Coordinates of C-alpha atoms and ligand atoms in Angstrom, one line a residue:
M1 CA -11.9 -21.0 -18.7
Q2 CA -14.1 -22.4 -21.5
D3 CA -12.5 -22.8 -24.9
F4 CA -9.0 -21.9 -23.9
P5 CA -7.0 -24.3 -26.0
V6 CA -3.5 -22.8 -26.1
F7 CA -2.9 -22.6 -22.4
D8 CA 0.0 -20.3 -21.4
P9 CA 2.5 -22.7 -19.8
R10 CA 3.4 -20.0 -17.2
Y11 CA 0.0 -20.5 -15.7
T12 CA -0.3 -24.3 -15.5
R13 CA 0.1 -24.3 -11.7
Y14 CA -3.5 -23.1 -11.3
A15 CA -6.1 -25.9 -11.1
H16 CA -8.6 -23.4 -12.4
L17 CA -7.6 -20.1 -13.9
T18 CA -10.0 -17.1 -14.2
D19 CA -8.2 -14.4 -16.2
L20 CA -10.1 -11.1 -15.7
R21 CA -7.1 -8.9 -16.6
S22 CA -8.4 -7.9 -20.0
D23 CA -10.4 -8.9 -23.0
T24 CA -7.2 -8.8 -25.0
V25 CA -6.3 -12.3 -23.6
T26 CA -8.9 -13.9 -25.9
R27 CA -7.6 -16.5 -28.3
P28 CA -8.5 -17.1 -31.9
T29 CA -11.3 -19.7 -32.6
E30 CA -11.0 -22.8 -34.7
A31 CA -13.1 -21.0 -37.4
M32 CA -10.5 -18.1 -37.4
Y33 CA -7.7 -20.6 -38.0
A34 CA -9.7 -22.2 -40.8
R35 CA -10.4 -18.8 -42.4
M36 CA -6.7 -17.9 -42.1
R37 CA -5.6 -21.1 -43.8
A38 CA -8.1 -20.6 -46.7
A39 CA -7.6 -16.8 -47.1
P40 CA -6.5 -15.6 -50.5
I41 CA -3.4 -13.4 -49.9
G42 CA -1.4 -10.9 -51.8
D43 CA 1.1 -8.2 -50.9
D44 CA -0.6 -5.3 -49.1
G45 CA 2.4 -3.0 -49.6
L46 CA 2.7 -3.8 -53.4
D47 CA -0.6 -4.2 -55.3
G48 CA -2.9 -5.1 -52.4
D49 CA -4.1 -8.2 -50.5
P50 CA -7.6 -9.5 -51.3
S51 CA -8.4 -10.6 -47.7
V52 CA -7.3 -7.2 -46.3
R53 CA -9.5 -5.5 -48.8
E54 CA -12.4 -7.7 -47.9
L55 CA -12.0 -6.9 -44.2
E56 CA -11.6 -3.2 -44.8
A57 CA -14.8 -3.1 -46.9
A58 CA -16.7 -5.1 -44.4
V59 CA -15.8 -2.8 -41.5
A60 CA -16.5 0.3 -43.6
T61 CA -20.0 -1.0 -44.4
M62 CA -20.6 -2.0 -40.8
L63 CA -19.7 1.4 -39.6
G64 CA -21.4 3.3 -42.3
K65 CA -18.2 4.8 -43.8
E66 CA -16.8 4.9 -47.3
A67 CA -13.5 3.1 -46.7
G68 CA -11.5 1.2 -44.2
L69 CA -7.8 0.7 -43.4
Y70 CA -6.3 -2.3 -41.7
V71 CA -3.6 -1.6 -39.2
P72 CA -1.7 -3.6 -36.6
T73 CA -3.2 -1.9 -33.5
C74 CA -6.0 0.4 -32.5
T75 CA -3.3 2.8 -31.2
M76 CA -2.1 3.2 -34.8
A77 CA -5.7 3.5 -36.1
N78 CA -6.3 6.4 -33.7
L79 CA -3.0 8.1 -34.5
L80 CA -3.7 7.8 -38.3
A81 CA -7.2 9.4 -37.7
V82 CA -5.5 12.3 -35.9
L83 CA -2.9 12.7 -38.7
A84 CA -5.6 12.4 -41.4
H85 CA -7.9 15.1 -39.9
T86 CA -5.4 17.7 -38.6
Q87 CA -2.7 20.1 -39.7
R88 CA 0.5 20.5 -37.6
H89 CA 0.3 22.9 -34.7
Q90 CA -3.4 22.4 -34.2
Q91 CA -5.2 21.0 -31.1
V92 CA -6.9 17.7 -30.6
V93 CA -9.6 17.9 -27.9
L94 CA -10.4 14.8 -25.9
E95 CA -11.9 13.7 -22.6
A96 CA -9.4 13.8 -19.8
N97 CA -9.5 10.0 -19.1
A98 CA -9.7 8.9 -22.7
H99 CA -7.2 6.2 -23.7
M100 CA -6.0 8.5 -26.5
F101 CA -5.0 11.0 -23.8
T102 CA -3.9 8.9 -20.9
T103 CA -2.0 6.3 -22.9
E104 CA -1.5 7.4 -26.5
R105 CA -0.7 11.1 -26.3
G106 CA 3.0 10.5 -27.0
G107 CA 1.7 10.5 -30.6
S108 CA 1.1 14.3 -30.3
L109 CA 4.9 14.7 -30.2
L110 CA 5.3 13.0 -33.6
A111 CA 2.3 14.8 -35.1
G112 CA 3.3 18.3 -33.8
L113 CA -0.1 18.7 -32.1
A114 CA -1.3 19.9 -28.7
Y115 CA -3.7 17.4 -26.9
T116 CA -6.2 19.3 -24.8
A117 CA -8.1 17.4 -22.1
V118 CA -11.7 18.3 -21.2
E119 CA -13.1 17.0 -17.9
G120 CA -16.3 15.0 -18.0
S121 CA -18.2 12.2 -16.2
M122 CA -18.5 8.6 -17.1
G123 CA -16.4 9.2 -20.1
A124 CA -18.6 12.0 -21.5
M125 CA -17.0 15.4 -21.9
D126 CA -18.8 18.2 -20.1
L127 CA -20.4 20.1 -23.0
N128 CA -19.9 23.6 -21.5
R129 CA -16.2 22.8 -21.0
L130 CA -16.0 21.4 -24.5
T131 CA -17.6 24.5 -26.0
A132 CA -15.1 26.7 -24.1
A133 CA -12.2 24.5 -25.3
I134 CA -13.0 24.7 -29.0
K135 CA -14.1 28.4 -29.0
P136 CA -11.9 30.2 -31.5
G137 CA -9.8 33.1 -30.1
A138 CA -7.1 35.4 -31.3
Y139 CA -4.5 33.9 -29.1
R140 CA -5.4 30.3 -29.6
I141 CA -4.2 27.6 -32.0
G142 CA -7.1 26.1 -33.9
V143 CA -8.8 22.8 -33.0
G144 CA -8.3 20.2 -35.7
L145 CA -10.2 17.3 -34.2
I146 CA -12.4 16.2 -31.3
A147 CA -12.1 12.6 -30.2
I148 CA -14.5 10.7 -28.1
E149 CA -14.4 7.1 -26.8
T150 CA -17.1 4.4 -26.4
S151 CA -17.3 2.1 -24.6
H152 CA -15.0 4.1 -22.3
N153 CA -12.1 2.0 -20.9
N154 CA -11.1 4.2 -17.9
A155 CA -14.7 5.0 -17.1
G156 CA -15.3 1.3 -16.4
G157 CA -16.6 0.4 -19.8
A158 CA -19.3 3.1 -19.7
V159 CA -21.2 3.6 -22.9
L160 CA -21.7 7.2 -24.2
P161 CA -25.4 8.0 -24.5
L162 CA -26.4 8.5 -28.2
E163 CA -27.7 12.0 -27.4
H164 CA -24.3 13.0 -26.0
M165 CA -22.6 11.7 -29.2
R166 CA -25.1 13.7 -31.3
D167 CA -24.6 16.9 -29.2
V168 CA -20.8 16.7 -29.5
H169 CA -21.1 16.1 -33.3
V170 CA -23.5 19.1 -33.8
L171 CA -21.2 21.3 -31.7
A172 CA -18.2 20.2 -33.7
Q173 CA -19.9 20.7 -37.1
R174 CA -20.9 24.2 -36.0
H175 CA -17.1 24.9 -35.7
G176 CA -16.1 22.9 -38.7
V177 CA -14.2 20.4 -36.6
P178 CA -14.3 16.7 -37.4
V179 CA -15.0 14.1 -34.7
H180 CA -13.2 10.8 -34.3
I181 CA -14.5 7.8 -32.2
D182 CA -11.9 5.7 -30.5
G183 CA -14.0 2.6 -30.9
A184 CA -11.6 0.0 -29.6
R185 CA -14.7 -1.5 -27.9
L186 CA -17.3 0.0 -30.2
M187 CA -19.0 -3.4 -30.6
N188 CA -19.5 -3.5 -26.8
A189 CA -21.1 -0.1 -27.0
A190 CA -23.4 -1.0 -29.9
A191 CA -24.5 -4.2 -28.2
A192 CA -25.2 -2.4 -24.9
L193 CA -27.3 0.2 -26.7
G194 CA -29.0 -2.4 -28.9
V195 CA -28.2 -0.5 -32.1
P196 CA -26.2 -1.3 -35.2
A197 CA -22.6 0.0 -35.1
A198 CA -23.4 2.3 -38.0
T199 CA -25.7 4.2 -35.7
L200 CA -22.7 5.2 -33.6
G201 CA -20.6 5.9 -36.7
E202 CA -23.2 8.5 -37.8
H203 CA -21.9 10.8 -35.1
A204 CA -18.3 11.0 -36.3
E205 CA -16.2 11.5 -39.4
S206 CA -14.0 8.5 -38.5
V207 CA -14.1 5.4 -36.2
S208 CA -11.4 3.0 -35.1
L209 CA -12.3 -0.6 -34.1
C210 CA -10.0 -3.0 -32.3
L211 CA -10.3 -6.6 -33.5
S212 CA -8.1 -8.2 -30.8
K213 CA -10.1 -7.3 -27.7
G214 CA -13.5 -9.0 -27.0
L215 CA -13.8 -9.9 -30.7
S216 CA -11.0 -12.4 -30.1
A217 CA -8.8 -11.9 -33.3
P218 CA -5.1 -12.3 -32.5
V219 CA -4.1 -8.8 -33.7
G220 CA -5.3 -5.9 -35.8
A221 CA -7.6 -2.9 -35.9
V222 CA -9.5 -1.0 -38.6
L223 CA -9.9 2.7 -39.2
A224 CA -13.1 3.7 -41.1
A225 CA -13.7 7.1 -42.6
S226 CA -14.3 8.9 -46.0
G227 CA -12.3 7.7 -48.9
K228 CA -10.3 10.9 -48.8
A229 CA -9.4 10.6 -45.1
I230 CA -8.4 6.9 -45.6
G231 CA -6.2 7.9 -48.5
V232 CA -4.2 10.3 -46.2
A233 CA -4.2 7.7 -43.4
R234 CA -2.9 5.0 -45.9
A235 CA 0.1 7.2 -46.7
Y236 CA 0.9 7.9 -43.1
R237 CA 0.5 4.1 -42.3
K238 CA 3.4 3.6 -44.7
V239 CA 5.4 6.3 -42.9
L240 CA 4.8 4.6 -39.5
G241 CA 5.8 1.2 -40.8
G242 CA 2.3 -0.1 -40.5
T243 CA 2.0 -1.4 -44.0
Q244 CA 2.2 -5.2 -43.9
R245 CA 2.7 -7.7 -46.7
Q246 CA 0.7 -11.0 -46.6
A247 CA -1.5 -9.3 -43.9
G248 CA -4.5 -11.1 -45.3
I249 CA -3.7 -14.1 -43.0
M250 CA -4.4 -11.9 -40.0
A251 CA -7.2 -9.9 -41.7
A252 CA -9.0 -13.2 -42.3
A253 CA -9.0 -13.9 -38.6
G254 CA -10.3 -10.3 -38.1
L255 CA -13.1 -10.8 -40.6
E256 CA -14.2 -14.0 -38.9
A257 CA -14.1 -12.2 -35.5
L258 CA -16.2 -9.4 -36.9
L259 CA -18.8 -11.7 -38.4
T260 CA -19.1 -14.2 -35.5
M261 CA -18.2 -12.3 -32.3
S262 CA -20.0 -9.0 -32.4
A263 CA -23.3 -10.6 -31.5
R264 CA -22.0 -12.3 -28.4
M265 CA -20.8 -9.1 -26.6
T266 CA -24.0 -9.2 -24.5
D267 CA -22.8 -12.5 -23.0
D268 CA -19.7 -10.8 -21.7
H269 CA -21.9 -8.0 -20.3
A270 CA -24.2 -10.5 -18.5
Q271 CA -21.1 -12.1 -16.9
A272 CA -19.8 -8.8 -15.8
R273 CA -23.1 -7.9 -14.3
A274 CA -23.2 -11.3 -12.5
L275 CA -19.7 -10.6 -11.1
S276 CA -20.7 -7.2 -10.0
D277 CA -23.8 -8.6 -8.3
R278 CA -21.9 -11.3 -6.6
L279 CA -19.2 -8.9 -5.2
N280 CA -21.8 -6.4 -4.0
A281 CA -23.6 -9.3 -2.3
I282 CA -20.4 -9.8 -0.3
G283 CA -20.8 -6.1 0.5
A284 CA -18.7 -3.6 2.4
P285 CA -15.9 -2.9 2.4
L286 CA -15.9 -4.2 -1.2
A287 CA -17.9 -2.2 -3.7
A288 CA -18.2 -3.1 -7.4
S289 CA -19.4 -0.8 -10.2
T290 CA -22.6 -1.7 -12.0
P291 CA -21.2 -2.3 -15.5
D292 CA -22.7 -1.0 -18.8
T293 CA -20.6 -3.5 -20.6
N294 CA -17.8 -6.0 -19.8
I295 CA -15.6 -4.0 -17.3
V296 CA -16.2 -4.1 -13.5
Q297 CA -14.2 -1.8 -11.2
V298 CA -13.9 -3.0 -7.7
Q299 CA -13.2 -0.5 -4.9
V300 CA -10.8 -2.2 -2.4
G301 CA -9.6 1.0 -0.7
E302 CA -11.4 0.3 2.5
T303 CA -10.2 -3.3 2.9
G304 CA -6.9 -2.5 4.5
M305 CA -5.1 -3.9 1.4
S306 CA -4.0 -2.0 -1.7
S307 CA -5.1 -3.0 -5.2
H308 CA -1.6 -4.4 -5.8
Q309 CA -1.8 -6.6 -2.7
W310 CA -5.3 -7.7 -3.8
V311 CA -3.9 -8.7 -7.2
D312 CA -1.2 -10.9 -5.6
A313 CA -3.7 -12.4 -3.1
L314 CA -6.3 -13.2 -5.8
S315 CA -3.7 -14.8 -8.0
E316 CA -2.9 -17.3 -5.3
H317 CA -6.5 -18.5 -5.9
G318 CA -6.0 -18.5 -9.7
V319 CA -8.0 -15.3 -10.2
F320 CA -6.2 -12.6 -12.2
A321 CA -7.2 -9.0 -12.1
R322 CA -5.4 -5.7 -12.7
P323 CA -4.8 -2.8 -10.3
W324 CA -6.3 0.5 -11.6
G325 CA -4.6 3.0 -9.4
D326 CA -4.0 2.0 -5.7
S327 CA -7.5 1.4 -4.6
I328 CA -9.4 0.0 -7.6
L329 CA -9.2 -3.5 -9.2
R330 CA -10.3 -3.9 -12.8
C331 CA -12.0 -7.1 -13.9
V332 CA -12.9 -7.6 -17.5
T333 CA -15.1 -10.4 -18.8
H334 CA -14.6 -12.0 -22.3
R335 CA -15.2 -15.2 -24.3
H336 CA -13.2 -17.4 -21.9
I337 CA -15.2 -16.4 -18.9
D338 CA -18.3 -18.4 -18.0
A339 CA -20.6 -18.6 -15.0
R340 CA -18.3 -21.1 -13.3
D341 CA -15.5 -18.5 -13.5
I342 CA -17.6 -15.8 -12.0
E343 CA -18.3 -18.2 -9.0
H344 CA -14.6 -18.9 -8.8
A345 CA -13.8 -15.2 -8.8
A346 CA -16.4 -14.3 -6.3
D347 CA -15.3 -17.1 -3.9
A348 CA -11.7 -15.9 -4.2
F349 CA -12.7 -12.3 -3.4
A350 CA -14.6 -13.6 -0.3
Q351 CA -11.6 -15.6 0.8
V352 CA -9.1 -12.8 0.3
L353 CA -11.4 -10.4 2.2
K354 CA -11.4 -12.8 5.2
Q355 CA -7.6 -12.5 5.1
C356 CA -7.8 -8.7 5.1
V357 CA -10.3 -8.7 8.0
H358 CA -8.2 -11.0 10.1
A359 CA -4.9 -9.3 9.2
Ligands
LIG1 C1 -6.9 -1.0 -26.0 C2 -7.4 0.4 -26.4 C3 -6.8 1.1 -27.4 C4 -5.5 0.6 -28.1 O1 -5.7 -0.6 -28.7 P1 -4.4 -1.5 -29.2 O2 -4.9 -2.4 -30.2 O3 -4.0 -2.2 -27.9 O4 -3.3 -0.5 -29.6 C5 -7.3 2.3 -27.7 N1 -8.4 2.8 -27.1 C6 -9.0 2.1 -26.2 C7 -10.2 2.7 -25.6 C8 -8.5 0.9 -25.7 O5 -9.2 0.3 -24.8

């Protein structure tokens, strides 16, 4: 609960609130507000906004790409990447549990594309299946893009191994197909691997990055790619209504987020590991995943209570989590979660478990 200045009035009834629902609940820092107030601004839909340009250039450099494009959400960044790389009536190939497939594939309707899902494990597509999916054939529509995701949200924050990213990219290049990284949590992946973000960017033609998750900016995302691809994405951003005017105010918070928050991702990973260890110390019938990054999945299927009942019961103790299907709880650590919150959460889990056992 540290550094949680603008407390949501809906939640004031909790003496101690531990909000593990998502890293999107993070609030801007004082330094972000200061940078927002001081930001030089223009009109990004007219002749450009200097603070937006500064953020776009900073992200492009950080990801090893020529150019960047500031957009309101990472969903839009991913859709613009799809639109920039593909032609109508092509396929986009992605991992079956990828956010771009499970949550964003409505975009395929607008883009006139077929989204093809490839099964994998821990967020990594099976390479044999991927090879089969992109093989050209007389009766097949062409593949315009392969998209990968790291860290992988639905795979419990799993980080794709660098060798896997390289293998996918080599395979894609052999078929002349570009690769996009849905890097909503790319900084988590880079921190977990202990490499610069550009090392991940090497294995793709474009990368999206969400500023409003663990990085704690209020809104915004950036797409980074070649100057040519960003030019196309910029035109489609206008089509989608994503071109904003004095957007430099928000971009300034995003830049501050990028500069000051990337290095602290490992703190969130350590807290997630601590939570996992504490829950596994409670033991059966609870079972927590061992996190690569900041997401812990807790199996509650054997407790006699559904994930939805668990969410309600935990909230009575001031601990918020989210159901991930009927038998899994998702707990995400972030800047407002400290060691005390992990203790609080683990105690709440132990108490709710007693209720289950005695039910
Ligand atoms: C959250 C998320 C997105 C979408 O980001 P928004 O900024 O909420 O639109 C895309 N991909 C992944 C993996 C995500 O976790």
